[in-house]
Amino acid sequence: MDSSLTSLVKVEARSKGRSRWYETTGDPRTDGLRLPTVTSVLGVIAKPALIPWSNKQGRLAVADALTPYVGEILTAAMLQDAMERAGKRPEETRNEAAERGTMGHAVVQALIEGRWDPFAADWNPTERAFLSWTTESKFRTAYSEEAVYSPSLLYGGTVDLAGWHDEEFWLYDLKFGAAVYPEHYYQLAAYAQAWNETHRERVGNLAILHMEGDRLVAFPCPVGGDNLEAFRAALALYRIQRLKKEG
């Protein structure tokens, strides 16, 4: 049974090129609008740690390219090859991480929908981790990959998991990257705000589910509070930047 307060509203993710947004059908407050994604909004936040990370990736690429030639005379061709690899490495590493995240989400969704392929060896670590976590935590999935939107703040997003621990309703966001960052909590707080505006179930608890080795580890965070305020500030800055770009 659909417990959404706006059960007649259709929420869809759209994309064109590198642009991503959400659209609704059935809610006069938002129909016809392009609702920015939560992740697009949070893209305005500076990530200074990416600079030393990119530098490190470049250095590793240079080392990989030149180590086989230690003891030989360095040629211009060797140096050019090393520099080209260094320039490509950060983006290649980011793409690999994105692919891991996409695969991880696909595995969880397949498990929830009963489409698990036991012969897909690449899925096994995530499969074991998710089944172990649901068994140990006694989590009961009610929704997965649920598109949500905020009629008041005008943005959209997709909730990875929502469901019950005993009588408490939780939202979870799955992460398969190297670490959990502050923006992940802002993202989850934004999802909770949108959820509580459009669903009957009231979100009482939030957590990041982070893949660490062969297990999923939950990092709880409060509903609302500073995390939501941080997202609202990012949303305001996002809109100012969009106005300047379009004006």
JSON list of C-alpha atoms in Angstrom, two decimals:
[
{"chain": "A", "resi": 1, "resn": "MET", "atom": "CA", "xyz": [0.00, 0.00, 0.00]},
{"chain": "A", "resi": 2, "resn": "ASP", "atom": "CA", "xyz": [1.34, 3.42, -0.96]},
{"chain": "A", "resi": 3, "resn": "SER", "atom": "CA", "xyz": [1.66, 5.48, 2.19]},
{"chain": "A", "resi": 4, "resn": "SER", "atom": "CA", "xyz": [2.79, 8.64, 0.43]},
{"chain": "A", "resi": 5, "resn": "LEU", "atom": "CA", "xyz": [0.79, 11.76, 1.19]},
{"chain": "A", "resi": 6, "resn": "THR", "atom": "CA", "xyz": [1.16, 12.56, -2.48]},
{"chain": "A", "resi": 7, "resn": "SER", "atom": "CA", "xyz": [0.52, 9.08, -3.84]},
{"chain": "A", "resi": 8, "resn": "LEU", "atom": "CA", "xyz": [-0.85, 10.51, -7.09]},
{"chain": "A", "resi": 9, "resn": "VAL", "atom": "CA", "xyz": [2.31, 12.53, -7.72]},
{"chain": "A", "resi": 10, "resn": "LYS", "atom": "CA", "xyz": [4.85, 11.07, -10.12]},
{"chain": "A", "resi": 11, "resn": "VAL", "atom": "CA", "xyz": [8.46, 12.00, -9.35]},
{"chain": "A", "resi": 12, "resn": "GLU", "atom": "CA", "xyz": [11.03, 11.34, -12.07]},
{"chain": "A", "resi": 13, "resn": "ALA", "atom": "CA", "xyz": [14.75, 11.90, -12.42]},
{"chain": "A", "resi": 14, "resn": "ARG", "atom": "CA", "xyz": [15.77, 13.62, -15.64]},
{"chain": "A", "resi": 15, "resn": "SER", "atom": "CA", "xyz": [19.10, 14.26, -17.28]},
{"chain": "A", "resi": 16, "resn": "LYS", "atom": "CA", "xyz": [20.58, 15.98, -20.30]},
{"chain": "A", "resi": 17, "resn": "GLY", "atom": "CA", "xyz": [24.29, 15.90, -20.82]},
{"chain": "A", "resi": 18, "resn": "ARG", "atom": "CA", "xyz": [25.85, 16.49, -17.44]},
{"chain": "A", "resi": 19, "resn": "SER", "atom": "CA", "xyz": [22.73, 18.17, -16.02]},
{"chain": "A", "resi": 20, "resn": "ARG", "atom": "CA", "xyz": [20.51, 16.29, -13.58]},
{"chain": "A", "resi": 21, "resn": "TRP", "atom": "CA", "xyz": [17.17, 17.32, -12.13]},
{"chain": "A", "resi": 22, "resn": "TYR", "atom": "CA", "xyz": [13.77, 16.02, -10.97]},
{"chain": "A", "resi": 23, "resn": "GLU", "atom": "CA", "xyz": [10.28, 16.71, -12.29]},
{"chain": "A", "resi": 24, "resn": "THR", "atom": "CA", "xyz": [6.89, 16.06, -10.77]},
{"chain": "A", "resi": 25, "resn": "THR", "atom": "CA", "xyz": [3.51, 15.37, -12.30]},
{"chain": "A", "resi": 26, "resn": "GLY", "atom": "CA", "xyz": [0.44, 15.86, -10.14]},
{"chain": "A", "resi": 27, "resn": "ASP", "atom": "CA", "xyz": [1.59, 18.54, -7.68]},
{"chain": "A", "resi": 28, "resn": "PRO", "atom": "CA", "xyz": [0.67, 22.09, -8.79]},
{"chain": "A", "resi": 29, "resn": "ARG", "atom": "CA", "xyz": [3.33, 23.50, -6.46]},
{"chain": "A", "resi": 30, "resn": "THR", "atom": "CA", "xyz": [6.15, 21.89, -8.41]},
{"chain": "A", "resi": 31, "resn": "ASP", "atom": "CA", "xyz": [4.78, 20.75, -11.78]},
{"chain": "A", "resi": 32, "resn": "GLY", "atom": "CA", "xyz": [6.70, 22.33, -14.64]},
{"chain": "A", "resi": 33, "resn": "LEU", "atom": "CA", "xyz": [9.74, 23.10, -12.48]},
{"chain": "A", "resi": 34, "resn": "ARG", "atom": "CA", "xyz": [13.18, 21.60, -12.77]},
{"chain": "A", "resi": 35, "resn": "LEU", "atom": "CA", "xyz": [14.01, 20.62, -9.21]},
{"chain": "A", "resi": 36, "resn": "PRO", "atom": "CA", "xyz": [17.78, 20.47, -8.65]},
{"chain": "A", "resi": 37, "resn": "THR", "atom": "CA", "xyz": [19.19, 17.26, -7.23]},
{"chain": "A", "resi": 38, "resn": "VAL", "atom": "CA", "xyz": [20.51, 17.19, -3.70]},
{"chain": "A", "resi": 39, "resn": "THR", "atom": "CA", "xyz": [23.93, 16.16, -4.98]},
{"chain": "A", "resi": 40, "resn": "SER", "atom": "CA", "xyz": [23.98, 19.05, -7.48]},
{"chain": "A", "resi": 41, "resn": "VAL", "atom": "CA", "xyz": [23.18, 21.47, -4.69]},
{"chain": "A", "resi": 42, "resn": "LEU", "atom": "CA", "xyz": [25.97, 20.12, -2.50]},
{"chain": "A", "resi": 43, "resn": "GLY", "atom": "CA", "xyz": [28.38, 20.46, -5.40]},
{"chain": "A", "resi": 44, "resn": "VAL", "atom": "CA", "xyz": [28.76, 24.16, -4.47]},
{"chain": "A", "resi": 45, "resn": "ILE", "atom": "CA", "xyz": [30.66, 23.18, -1.32]},
{"chain": "A", "resi": 46, "resn": "ALA", "atom": "CA", "xyz": [34.40, 23.48, -1.76]},
{"chain": "A", "resi": 47, "resn": "LYS", "atom": "CA", "xyz": [36.34, 20.25, -1.30]},
{"chain": "A", "resi": 48, "resn": "PRO", "atom": "CA", "xyz": [39.92, 21.33, -0.51]},
{"chain": "A", "resi": 49, "resn": "ALA", "atom": "CA", "xyz": [40.96, 17.74, 0.23]},
{"chain": "A", "resi": 50, "resn": "LEU", "atom": "CA", "xyz": [40.55, 16.95, -3.48]},
{"chain": "A", "resi": 51, "resn": "ILE", "atom": "CA", "xyz": [43.61, 19.06, -4.35]},
{"chain": "A", "resi": 52, "resn": "PRO", "atom": "CA", "xyz": [46.19, 16.99, -2.42]},
{"chain": "A", "resi": 53, "resn": "TRP", "atom": "CA", "xyz": [44.32, 13.84, -3.43]},
{"chain": "A", "resi": 54, "resn": "SER", "atom": "CA", "xyz": [44.61, 14.73, -7.12]},
{"chain": "A", "resi": 55, "resn": "ASN", "atom": "CA", "xyz": [48.27, 15.59, -6.65]},
{"chain": "A", "resi": 56, "resn": "LYS", "atom": "CA", "xyz": [48.86, 12.21, -5.04]},
{"chain": "A", "resi": 57, "resn": "GLN", "atom": "CA", "xyz": [47.08, 10.41, -7.87]},
{"chain": "A", "resi": 58, "resn": "GLY", "atom": "CA", "xyz": [49.27, 12.22, -10.37]},
{"chain": "A", "resi": 59, "resn": "ARG", "atom": "CA", "xyz": [52.46, 11.32, -8.52]},
{"chain": "A", "resi": 60, "resn": "LEU", "atom": "CA", "xyz": [51.41, 7.67, -8.38]},
{"chain": "A", "resi": 61, "resn": "ALA", "atom": "CA", "xyz": [50.75, 7.69, -12.11]},
{"chain": "A", "resi": 62, "resn": "VAL", "atom": "CA", "xyz": [54.19, 9.14, -12.81]},
{"chain": "A", "resi": 63, "resn": "ALA", "atom": "CA", "xyz": [55.80, 6.50, -10.59]},
{"chain": "A", "resi": 64, "resn": "ASP", "atom": "CA", "xyz": [53.88, 3.71, -12.34]},
{"chain": "A", "resi": 65, "resn": "ALA", "atom": "CA", "xyz": [54.93, 5.02, -15.73]},
{"chain": "A", "resi": 66, "resn": "LEU", "atom": "CA", "xyz": [58.63, 5.53, -14.99]},
{"chain": "A", "resi": 67, "resn": "THR", "atom": "CA", "xyz": [59.48, 2.74, -12.50]},
{"chain": "A", "resi": 68, "resn": "PRO", "atom": "CA", "xyz": [60.00, 0.14, -15.29]},
{"chain": "A", "resi": 69, "resn": "TYR", "atom": "CA", "xyz": [62.70, 2.40, -16.74]},
{"chain": "A", "resi": 70, "resn": "VAL", "atom": "CA", "xyz": [64.78, 2.94, -13.58]},
{"chain": "A", "resi": 71, "resn": "GLY", "atom": "CA", "xyz": [68.46, 2.84, -14.54]},
{"chain": "A", "resi": 72, "resn": "GLU", "atom": "CA", "xyz": [67.76, 3.82, -18.13]},
{"chain": "A", "resi": 73, "resn": "ILE", "atom": "CA", "xyz": [68.16, 7.21, -19.76]},
{"chain": "A", "resi": 74, "resn": "LEU", "atom": "CA", "xyz": [64.97, 9.24, -19.43]},
{"chain": "A", "resi": 75, "resn": "THR", "atom": "CA", "xyz": [63.67, 10.21, -22.84]},
{"chain": "A", "resi": 76, "resn": "ALA", "atom": "CA", "xyz": [61.22, 12.90, -23.84]},
{"chain": "A", "resi": 77, "resn": "ALA", "atom": "CA", "xyz": [58.74, 10.21, -24.91]},
{"chain": "A", "resi": 78, "resn": "MET", "atom": "CA", "xyz": [58.92, 8.55, -21.47]},
{"chain": "A", "resi": 79, "resn": "LEU", "atom": "CA", "xyz": [58.35, 11.86, -19.74]},
{"chain": "A", "resi": 80, "resn": "GLN", "atom": "CA", "xyz": [55.47, 12.79, -22.05]},
{"chain": "A", "resi": 81, "resn": "ASP", "atom": "CA", "xyz": [53.80, 9.43, -21.40]},
{"chain": "A", "resi": 82, "resn": "ALA", "atom": "CA", "xyz": [54.21, 9.85, -17.64]},
{"chain": "A", "resi": 83, "resn": "MET", "atom": "CA", "xyz": [52.72, 13.35, -17.71]},
{"chain": "A", "resi": 84, "resn": "GLU", "atom": "CA", "xyz": [49.74, 12.22, -19.78]},
{"chain": "A", "resi": 85, "resn": "ARG", "atom": "CA", "xyz": [49.05, 9.39, -17.34]},
{"chain": "A", "resi": 86, "resn": "ALA", "atom": "CA", "xyz": [49.33, 11.80, -14.43]},
{"chain": "A", "resi": 87, "resn": "GLY", "atom": "CA", "xyz": [46.75, 14.10, -16.00]},
{"chain": "A", "resi": 88, "resn": "LYS", "atom": "CA", "xyz": [44.28, 11.27, -16.57]},
{"chain": "A", "resi": 89, "resn": "ARG", "atom": "CA", "xyz": [44.70, 9.37, -13.29]},
{"chain": "A", "resi": 90, "resn": "PRO", "atom": "CA", "xyz": [42.45, 11.49, -10.98]},
{"chain": "A", "resi": 91, "resn": "GLU", "atom": "CA", "xyz": [39.47, 11.25, -13.34]},
{"chain": "A", "resi": 92, "resn": "GLU", "atom": "CA", "xyz": [40.07, 7.55, -13.96]},
{"chain": "A", "resi": 93, "resn": "THR", "atom": "CA", "xyz": [40.17, 6.89, -10.22]},
{"chain": "A", "resi": 94, "resn": "ARG", "atom": "CA", "xyz": [36.97, 8.88, -9.68]},
{"chain": "A", "resi": 95, "resn": "ASN", "atom": "CA", "xyz": [35.26, 6.95, -12.47]},
{"chain": "A", "resi": 96, "resn": "GLU", "atom": "CA", "xyz": [36.32, 3.63, -10.93]},
{"chain": "A", "resi": 97, "resn": "ALA", "atom": "CA", "xyz": [34.90, 4.73, -7.58]},
{"chain": "A", "resi": 98, "resn": "ALA", "atom": "CA", "xyz": [31.65, 5.79, -9.25]},
{"chain": "A", "resi": 99, "resn": "GLU", "atom": "CA", "xyz": [31.39, 2.40, -10.95]},
{"chain": "A", "resi": 100, "resn": "ARG", "atom": "CA", "xyz": [31.86, 0.64, -7.60]},
{"chain": "A", "resi": 101, "resn": "GLY", "atom": "CA", "xyz": [29.08, 2.75, -6.14]},
{"chain": "A", "resi": 102, "resn": "THR", "atom": "CA", "xyz": [26.77, 2.05, -9.07]},
{"chain": "A", "resi": 103, "resn": "MET", "atom": "CA", "xyz": [27.45, -1.68, -8.79]},
{"chain": "A", "resi": 104, "resn": "GLY", "atom": "CA", "xyz": [26.93, -1.65, -5.01]},
{"chain": "A", "resi": 105, "resn": "HIS", "atom": "CA", "xyz": [23.56, 0.07, -5.34]},
{"chain": "A", "resi": 106, "resn": "ALA", "atom": "CA", "xyz": [22.54, -2.35, -8.11]},
{"chain": "A", "resi": 107, "resn": "VAL", "atom": "CA", "xyz": [23.39, -5.35, -5.92]},
{"chain": "A", "resi": 108, "resn": "VAL", "atom": "CA", "xyz": [21.34, -4.07, -2.99]},
{"chain": "A", "resi": 109, "resn": "GLN", "atom": "CA", "xyz": [18.40, -3.26, -5.26]},
{"chain": "A", "resi": 110, "resn": "ALA", "atom": "CA", "xyz": [18.57, -6.72, -6.84]},
{"chain": "A", "resi": 111, "resn": "LEU", "atom": "CA", "xyz": [18.58, -8.37, -3.43]},
{"chain": "A", "resi": 112, "resn": "ILE", "atom": "CA", "xyz": [15.57, -6.37, -2.29]},
{"chain": "A", "resi": 113, "resn": "GLU", "atom": "CA", "xyz": [13.66, -7.20, -5.49]},
{"chain": "A", "resi": 114, "resn": "GLY", "atom": "CA", "xyz": [14.65, -10.88, -5.44]},
{"chain": "A", "resi": 115, "resn": "ARG", "atom": "CA", "xyz": [16.75, -10.62, -8.61]},
{"chain": "A", "resi": 116, "resn": "TRP", "atom": "CA", "xyz": [20.02, -11.75, -7.03]},
{"chain": "A", "resi": 117, "resn": "ASP", "atom": "CA", "xyz": [22.31, -13.73, -9.32]},
{"chain": "A", "resi": 118, "resn": "PRO", "atom": "CA", "xyz": [24.41, -16.09, -7.15]},
{"chain": "A", "resi": 119, "resn": "PHE", "atom": "CA", "xyz": [26.85, -16.60, -10.02]},
{"chain": "A", "resi": 120, "resn": "ALA", "atom": "CA", "xyz": [27.74, -12.91, -10.29]},
{"chain": "A", "resi": 121, "resn": "ALA", "atom": "CA", "xyz": [31.04, -13.15, -8.42]},
{"chain": "A", "resi": 122, "resn": "ASP", "atom": "CA", "xyz": [31.66, -9.39, -8.45]},
{"chain": "A", "resi": 123, "resn": "TRP", "atom": "CA", "xyz": [28.52, -8.88, -6.39]},
{"chain": "A", "resi": 124, "resn": "ASN", "atom": "CA", "xyz": [29.35, -11.32, -3.62]},
{"chain": "A", "resi": 125, "resn": "PRO", "atom": "CA", "xyz": [31.07, -8.96, -1.13]},
{"chain": "A", "resi": 126, "resn": "THR", "atom": "CA", "xyz": [28.20, -6.49, -1.21]},
{"chain": "A", "resi": 127, "resn": "GLU", "atom": "CA", "xyz": [25.63, -9.28, -1.13]},
{"chain": "A", "resi": 128, "resn": "ARG", "atom": "CA", "xyz": [27.16, -10.83, 1.98]},
{"chain": "A", "resi": 129, "resn": "ALA", "atom": "CA", "xyz": [27.58, -7.45, 3.64]},
{"chain": "A", "resi": 130, "resn": "PHE", "atom": "CA", "xyz": [23.98, -6.38, 3.02]},
{"chain": "A", "resi": 131, "resn": "LEU", "atom": "CA", "xyz": [22.43, -9.69, 4.06]},
{"chain": "A", "resi": 132, "resn": "SER", "atom": "CA", "xyz": [24.57, -9.76, 7.20]},
{"chain": "A", "resi": 133, "resn": "TRP", "atom": "CA", "xyz": [23.62, -6.21, 8.09]},
{"chain": "A", "resi": 134, "resn": "THR", "atom": "CA", "xyz": [19.88, -6.74, 7.58]},
{"chain": "A", "resi": 135, "resn": "THR", "atom": "CA", "xyz": [20.01, -9.94, 9.65]},
{"chain": "A", "resi": 136, "resn": "GLU", "atom": "CA", "xyz": [21.99, -8.43, 12.51]},
{"chain": "A", "resi": 137, "resn": "SER", "atom": "CA", "xyz": [20.10, -5.13, 12.60]},
{"chain": "A", "resi": 138, "resn": "LYS", "atom": "CA", "xyz": [16.69, -6.72, 11.93]},
{"chain": "A", "resi": 139, "resn": "PHE", "atom": "CA", "xyz": [15.98, -4.03, 9.37]},
{"chain": "A", "resi": 140, "resn": "ARG", "atom": "CA", "xyz": [12.76, -4.37, 7.38]},
{"chain": "A", "resi": 141, "resn": "THR", "atom": "CA", "xyz": [12.93, -2.60, 4.03]},
{"chain": "A", "resi": 142, "resn": "ALA", "atom": "CA", "xyz": [9.80, -0.65, 3.13]},
{"chain": "A", "resi": 143, "resn": "TYR", "atom": "CA", "xyz": [11.19, 1.44, 0.25]},
{"chain": "A", "resi": 144, "resn": "SER", "atom": "CA", "xyz": [14.28, 1.39, -1.94]},
{"chain": "A", "resi": 145, "resn": "GLU", "atom": "CA", "xyz": [15.41, 3.83, -4.62]},
{"chain": "A", "resi": 146, "resn": "GLU", "atom": "CA", "xyz": [12.48, 6.07, -3.71]},
{"chain": "A", "resi": 147, "resn": "ALA", "atom": "CA", "xyz": [12.40, 9.41, -5.54]},
{"chain": "A", "resi": 148, "resn": "VAL", "atom": "CA", "xyz": [11.42, 12.26, -3.23]},
{"chain": "A", "resi": 149, "resn": "TYR", "atom": "CA", "xyz": [11.03, 16.02, -3.52]},
{"chain": "A", "resi": 150, "resn": "SER", "atom": "CA", "xyz": [10.52, 19.02, -1.28]},
{"chain": "A", "resi": 151, "resn": "PRO", "atom": "CA", "xyz": [7.52, 21.17, -2.23]},
{"chain": "A", "resi": 152, "resn": "SER", "atom": "CA", "xyz": [8.70, 23.90, 0.15]},
{"chain": "A", "resi": 153, "resn": "LEU", "atom": "CA", "xyz": [12.43, 24.05, -0.68]},
{"chain": "A", "resi": 154, "resn": "LEU", "atom": "CA", "xyz": [12.10, 22.85, -4.31]},
{"chain": "A", "resi": 155, "resn": "TYR", "atom": "CA", "xyz": [14.69, 20.13, -4.77]},
{"chain": "A", "resi": 156, "resn": "GLY", "atom": "CA", "xyz": [14.62, 16.40, -5.41]},
{"chain": "A", "resi": 157, "resn": "GLY", "atom": "CA", "xyz": [16.60, 13.26, -4.69]},
{"chain": "A", "resi": 158, "resn": "THR", "atom": "CA", "xyz": [16.49, 9.50, -4.37]},
{"chain": "A", "resi": 159, "resn": "VAL", "atom": "CA", "xyz": [16.46, 7.69, -1.03]},
{"chain": "A", "resi": 160, "resn": "ASP", "atom": "CA", "xyz": [18.47, 4.47, -1.12]},
{"chain": "A", "resi": 161, "resn": "LEU", "atom": "CA", "xyz": [16.69, 2.66, 1.74]},
{"chain": "A", "resi": 162, "resn": "ALA", "atom": "CA", "xyz": [13.81, 3.37, 4.07]},
{"chain": "A", "resi": 163, "resn": "GLY", "atom": "CA", "xyz": [12.24, 1.03, 6.55]},
{"chain": "A", "resi": 164, "resn": "TRP", "atom": "CA", "xyz": [11.80, -0.15, 10.07]},
{"chain": "A", "resi": 165, "resn": "HIS", "atom": "CA", "xyz": [13.87, -1.17, 13.04]},
{"chain": "A", "resi": 166, "resn": "ASP", "atom": "CA", "xyz": [11.14, -2.45, 15.36]},
{"chain": "A", "resi": 167, "resn": "GLU", "atom": "CA", "xyz": [8.76, 0.54, 15.58]},
{"chain": "A", "resi": 168, "resn": "GLU", "atom": "CA", "xyz": [11.24, 3.20, 14.46]},
{"chain": "A", "resi": 169, "resn": "PHE", "atom": "CA", "xyz": [11.37, 4.42, 10.86]},
{"chain": "A", "resi": 170, "resn": "TRP", "atom": "CA", "xyz": [14.84, 5.00, 9.37]},
{"chain": "A", "resi": 171, "resn": "LEU", "atom": "CA", "xyz": [16.34, 6.41, 6.19]},
{"chain": "A", "resi": 172, "resn": "TYR", "atom": "CA", "xyz": [19.69, 5.10, 4.97]},
{"chain": "A", "resi": 173, "resn": "ASP", "atom": "CA", "xyz": [22.08, 6.30, 2.30]},
{"chain": "A", "resi": 174, "resn": "LEU", "atom": "CA", "xyz": [24.55, 3.77, 0.89]},
{"chain": "A", "resi": 175, "resn": "LYS", "atom": "CA", "xyz": [28.15, 4.81, 0.36]},
{"chain": "A", "resi": 176, "resn": "PHE", "atom": "CA", "xyz": [30.89, 2.74, -1.27]},
{"chain": "A", "resi": 177, "resn": "GLY", "atom": "CA", "xyz": [33.69, 5.30, -1.37]},
{"chain": "A", "resi": 178, "resn": "ALA", "atom": "CA", "xyz": [36.85, 5.61, 0.69]},
{"chain": "A", "resi": 179, "resn": "ALA", "atom": "CA", "xyz": [35.28, 7.49, 3.62]},
{"chain": "A", "resi": 180, "resn": "VAL", "atom": "CA", "xyz": [32.21, 9.23, 5.01]},
{"chain": "A", "resi": 181, "resn": "TYR", "atom": "CA", "xyz": [32.32, 13.01, 4.58]},
{"chain": "A", "resi": 182, "resn": "PRO", "atom": "CA", "xyz": [30.26, 15.86, 6.13]},
{"chain": "A", "resi": 183, "resn": "GLU", "atom": "CA", "xyz": [28.38, 16.42, 2.86]},
{"chain": "A", "resi": 184, "resn": "HIS", "atom": "CA", "xyz": [26.97, 12.92, 3.15]},
{"chain": "A", "resi": 185, "resn": "TYR", "atom": "CA", "xyz": [25.16, 13.93, 6.34]},
{"chain": "A", "resi": 186, "resn": "TYR", "atom": "CA", "xyz": [23.85, 17.10, 4.69]},
{"chain": "A", "resi": 187, "resn": "GLN", "atom": "CA", "xyz": [22.56, 14.95, 1.83]},
{"chain": "A", "resi": 188, "resn": "LEU", "atom": "CA", "xyz": [20.74, 12.58, 4.15]},
{"chain": "A", "resi": 189, "resn": "ALA", "atom": "CA", "xyz": [19.21, 15.45, 6.13]},
{"chain": "A", "resi": 190, "resn": "ALA", "atom": "CA", "xyz": [17.85, 16.88, 2.88]},
{"chain": "A", "resi": 191, "resn": "TYR", "atom": "CA", "xyz": [16.28, 13.53, 1.99]},
{"chain": "A", "resi": 192, "resn": "ALA", "atom": "CA", "xyz": [14.64, 13.35, 5.41]},
{"chain": "A", "resi": 193, "resn": "GLN", "atom": "CA", "xyz": [13.19, 16.84, 4.99]},
{"chain": "A", "resi": 194, "resn": "ALA", "atom": "CA", "xyz": [11.72, 15.94, 1.60]},
{"chain": "A", "resi": 195, "resn": "TRP", "atom": "CA", "xyz": [10.43, 12.63, 2.91]},
{"chain": "A", "resi": 196, "resn": "ASN", "atom": "CA", "xyz": [8.64, 14.17, 5.87]},
{"chain": "A", "resi": 197, "resn": "GLU", "atom": "CA", "xyz": [6.95, 16.66, 3.55]},
{"chain": "A", "resi": 198, "resn": "THR", "atom": "CA", "xyz": [5.51, 13.98, 1.26]},
{"chain": "A", "resi": 199, "resn": "HIS", "atom": "CA", "xyz": [5.09, 10.74, 3.24]},
{"chain": "A", "resi": 200, "resn": "ARG", "atom": "CA", "xyz": [2.99, 9.63, 6.17]},
{"chain": "A", "resi": 201, "resn": "GLU", "atom": "CA", "xyz": [5.84, 7.80, 7.88]},
{"chain": "A", "resi": 202, "resn": "ARG", "atom": "CA", "xyz": [7.81, 10.26, 9.96]},
{"chain": "A", "resi": 203, "resn": "VAL", "atom": "CA", "xyz": [11.55, 9.80, 9.74]},
{"chain": "A", "resi": 204, "resn": "GLY", "atom": "CA", "xyz": [12.93, 9.53, 13.24]},
{"chain": "A", "resi": 205, "resn": "ASN", "atom": "CA", "xyz": [16.42, 8.30, 12.49]},
{"chain": "A", "resi": 206, "resn": "LEU", "atom": "CA", "xyz": [19.04, 8.60, 9.77]},
{"chain": "A", "resi": 207, "resn": "ALA", "atom": "CA", "xyz": [22.29, 6.83, 9.02]},
{"chain": "A", "resi": 208, "resn": "ILE", "atom": "CA", "xyz": [24.96, 6.47, 6.38]},
{"chain": "A", "resi": 209, "resn": "LEU", "atom": "CA", "xyz": [25.64, 2.82, 5.48]},
{"chain": "A", "resi": 210, "resn": "HIS", "atom": "CA", "xyz": [29.28, 2.72, 4.47]},
{"chain": "A", "resi": 211, "resn": "MET", "atom": "CA", "xyz": [30.97, -0.29, 2.90]},
{"chain": "A", "resi": 212, "resn": "GLU", "atom": "CA", "xyz": [34.15, -0.96, 4.86]},
{"chain": "A", "resi": 213, "resn": "GLY", "atom": "CA", "xyz": [36.03, -4.02, 3.67]},
{"chain": "A", "resi": 214, "resn": "ASP", "atom": "CA", "xyz": [33.48, -6.82, 3.65]},
{"chain": "A", "resi": 215, "resn": "ARG", "atom": "CA", "xyz": [30.86, -5.24, 5.90]},
{"chain": "A", "resi": 216, "resn": "LEU", "atom": "CA", "xyz": [28.41, -2.35, 6.04]},
{"chain": "A", "resi": 217, "resn": "VAL", "atom": "CA", "xyz": [28.90, 0.06, 8.93]},
{"chain": "A", "resi": 218, "resn": "ALA", "atom": "CA", "xyz": [26.15, 2.46, 10.02]},
{"chain": "A", "resi": 219, "resn": "PHE", "atom": "CA", "xyz": [26.98, 6.08, 10.87]},
{"chain": "A", "resi": 220, "resn": "PRO", "atom": "CA", "xyz": [23.87, 7.63, 12.48]},
{"chain": "A", "resi": 221, "resn": "CYS", "atom": "CA", "xyz": [23.11, 11.33, 12.23]},
{"chain": "A", "resi": 222, "resn": "PRO", "atom": "CA", "xyz": [20.32, 13.48, 13.67]},
{"chain": "A", "resi": 223, "resn": "VAL", "atom": "CA", "xyz": [17.24, 14.52, 11.72]},
{"chain": "A", "resi": 224, "resn": "GLY", "atom": "CA", "xyz": [17.30, 18.24, 10.93]},
{"chain": "A", "resi": 225, "resn": "GLY", "atom": "CA", "xyz": [19.62, 20.39, 13.03]},
{"chain": "A", "resi": 226, "resn": "ASP", "atom": "CA", "xyz": [22.95, 21.62, 11.73]},
{"chain": "A", "resi": 227, "resn": "ASN", "atom": "CA", "xyz": [23.05, 19.14, 8.85]},
{"chain": "A", "resi": 228, "resn": "LEU", "atom": "CA", "xyz": [19.80, 20.46, 7.39]},
{"chain": "A", "resi": 229, "resn": "GLU", "atom": "CA", "xyz": [20.91, 24.04, 7.96]},
{"chain": "A", "resi": 230, "resn": "ALA", "atom": "CA", "xyz": [24.12, 23.31, 6.07]},
{"chain": "A", "resi": 231, "resn": "PHE", "atom": "CA", "xyz": [22.09, 21.95, 3.16]},
{"chain": "A", "resi": 232, "resn": "ARG", "atom": "CA", "xyz": [19.78, 24.96, 3.18]},
{"chain": "A", "resi": 233, "resn": "ALA", "atom": "CA", "xyz": [22.81, 27.26, 3.04]},
{"chain": "A", "resi": 234, "resn": "ALA", "atom": "CA", "xyz": [24.21, 25.28, 0.11]},
{"chain": "A", "resi": 235, "resn": "LEU", "atom": "CA", "xyz": [20.81, 25.50, -1.61]},
{"chain": "A", "resi": 236, "resn": "ALA", "atom": "CA", "xyz": [20.78, 29.28, -1.24]},
{"chain": "A", "resi": 237, "resn": "LEU", "atom": "CA", "xyz": [24.29, 29.55, -2.69]},
{"chain": "A", "resi": 238, "resn": "TYR", "atom": "CA", "xyz": [23.38, 27.15, -5.51]},
{"chain": "A", "resi": 239, "resn": "ARG", "atom": "CA", "xyz": [20.46, 29.36, -6.51]},
{"chain": "A", "resi": 240, "resn": "ILE", "atom": "CA", "xyz": [22.56, 32.53, -6.43]},
{"chain": "A", "resi": 241, "resn": "GLN", "atom": "CA", "xyz": [25.15, 30.90, -8.67]},
{"chain": "A", "resi": 242, "resn": "ARG", "atom": "CA", "xyz": [22.46, 29.69, -11.07]},
{"chain": "A", "resi": 243, "resn": "LEU", "atom": "CA", "xyz": [20.94, 33.18, -11.29]},
{"chain": "A", "resi": 244, "resn": "LYS", "atom": "CA", "xyz": [24.31, 34.72, -12.06]},
{"chain": "A", "resi": 245, "resn": "LYS", "atom": "CA", "xyz": [25.04, 32.06, -14.67]},
{"chain": "A", "resi": 246, "resn": "GLU", "atom": "CA", "xyz": [21.67, 32.50, -16.36]},
{"chain": "A", "resi": 247, "resn": "GLY", "atom": "CA", "xyz": [21.57, 36.28, -16.02]}
]
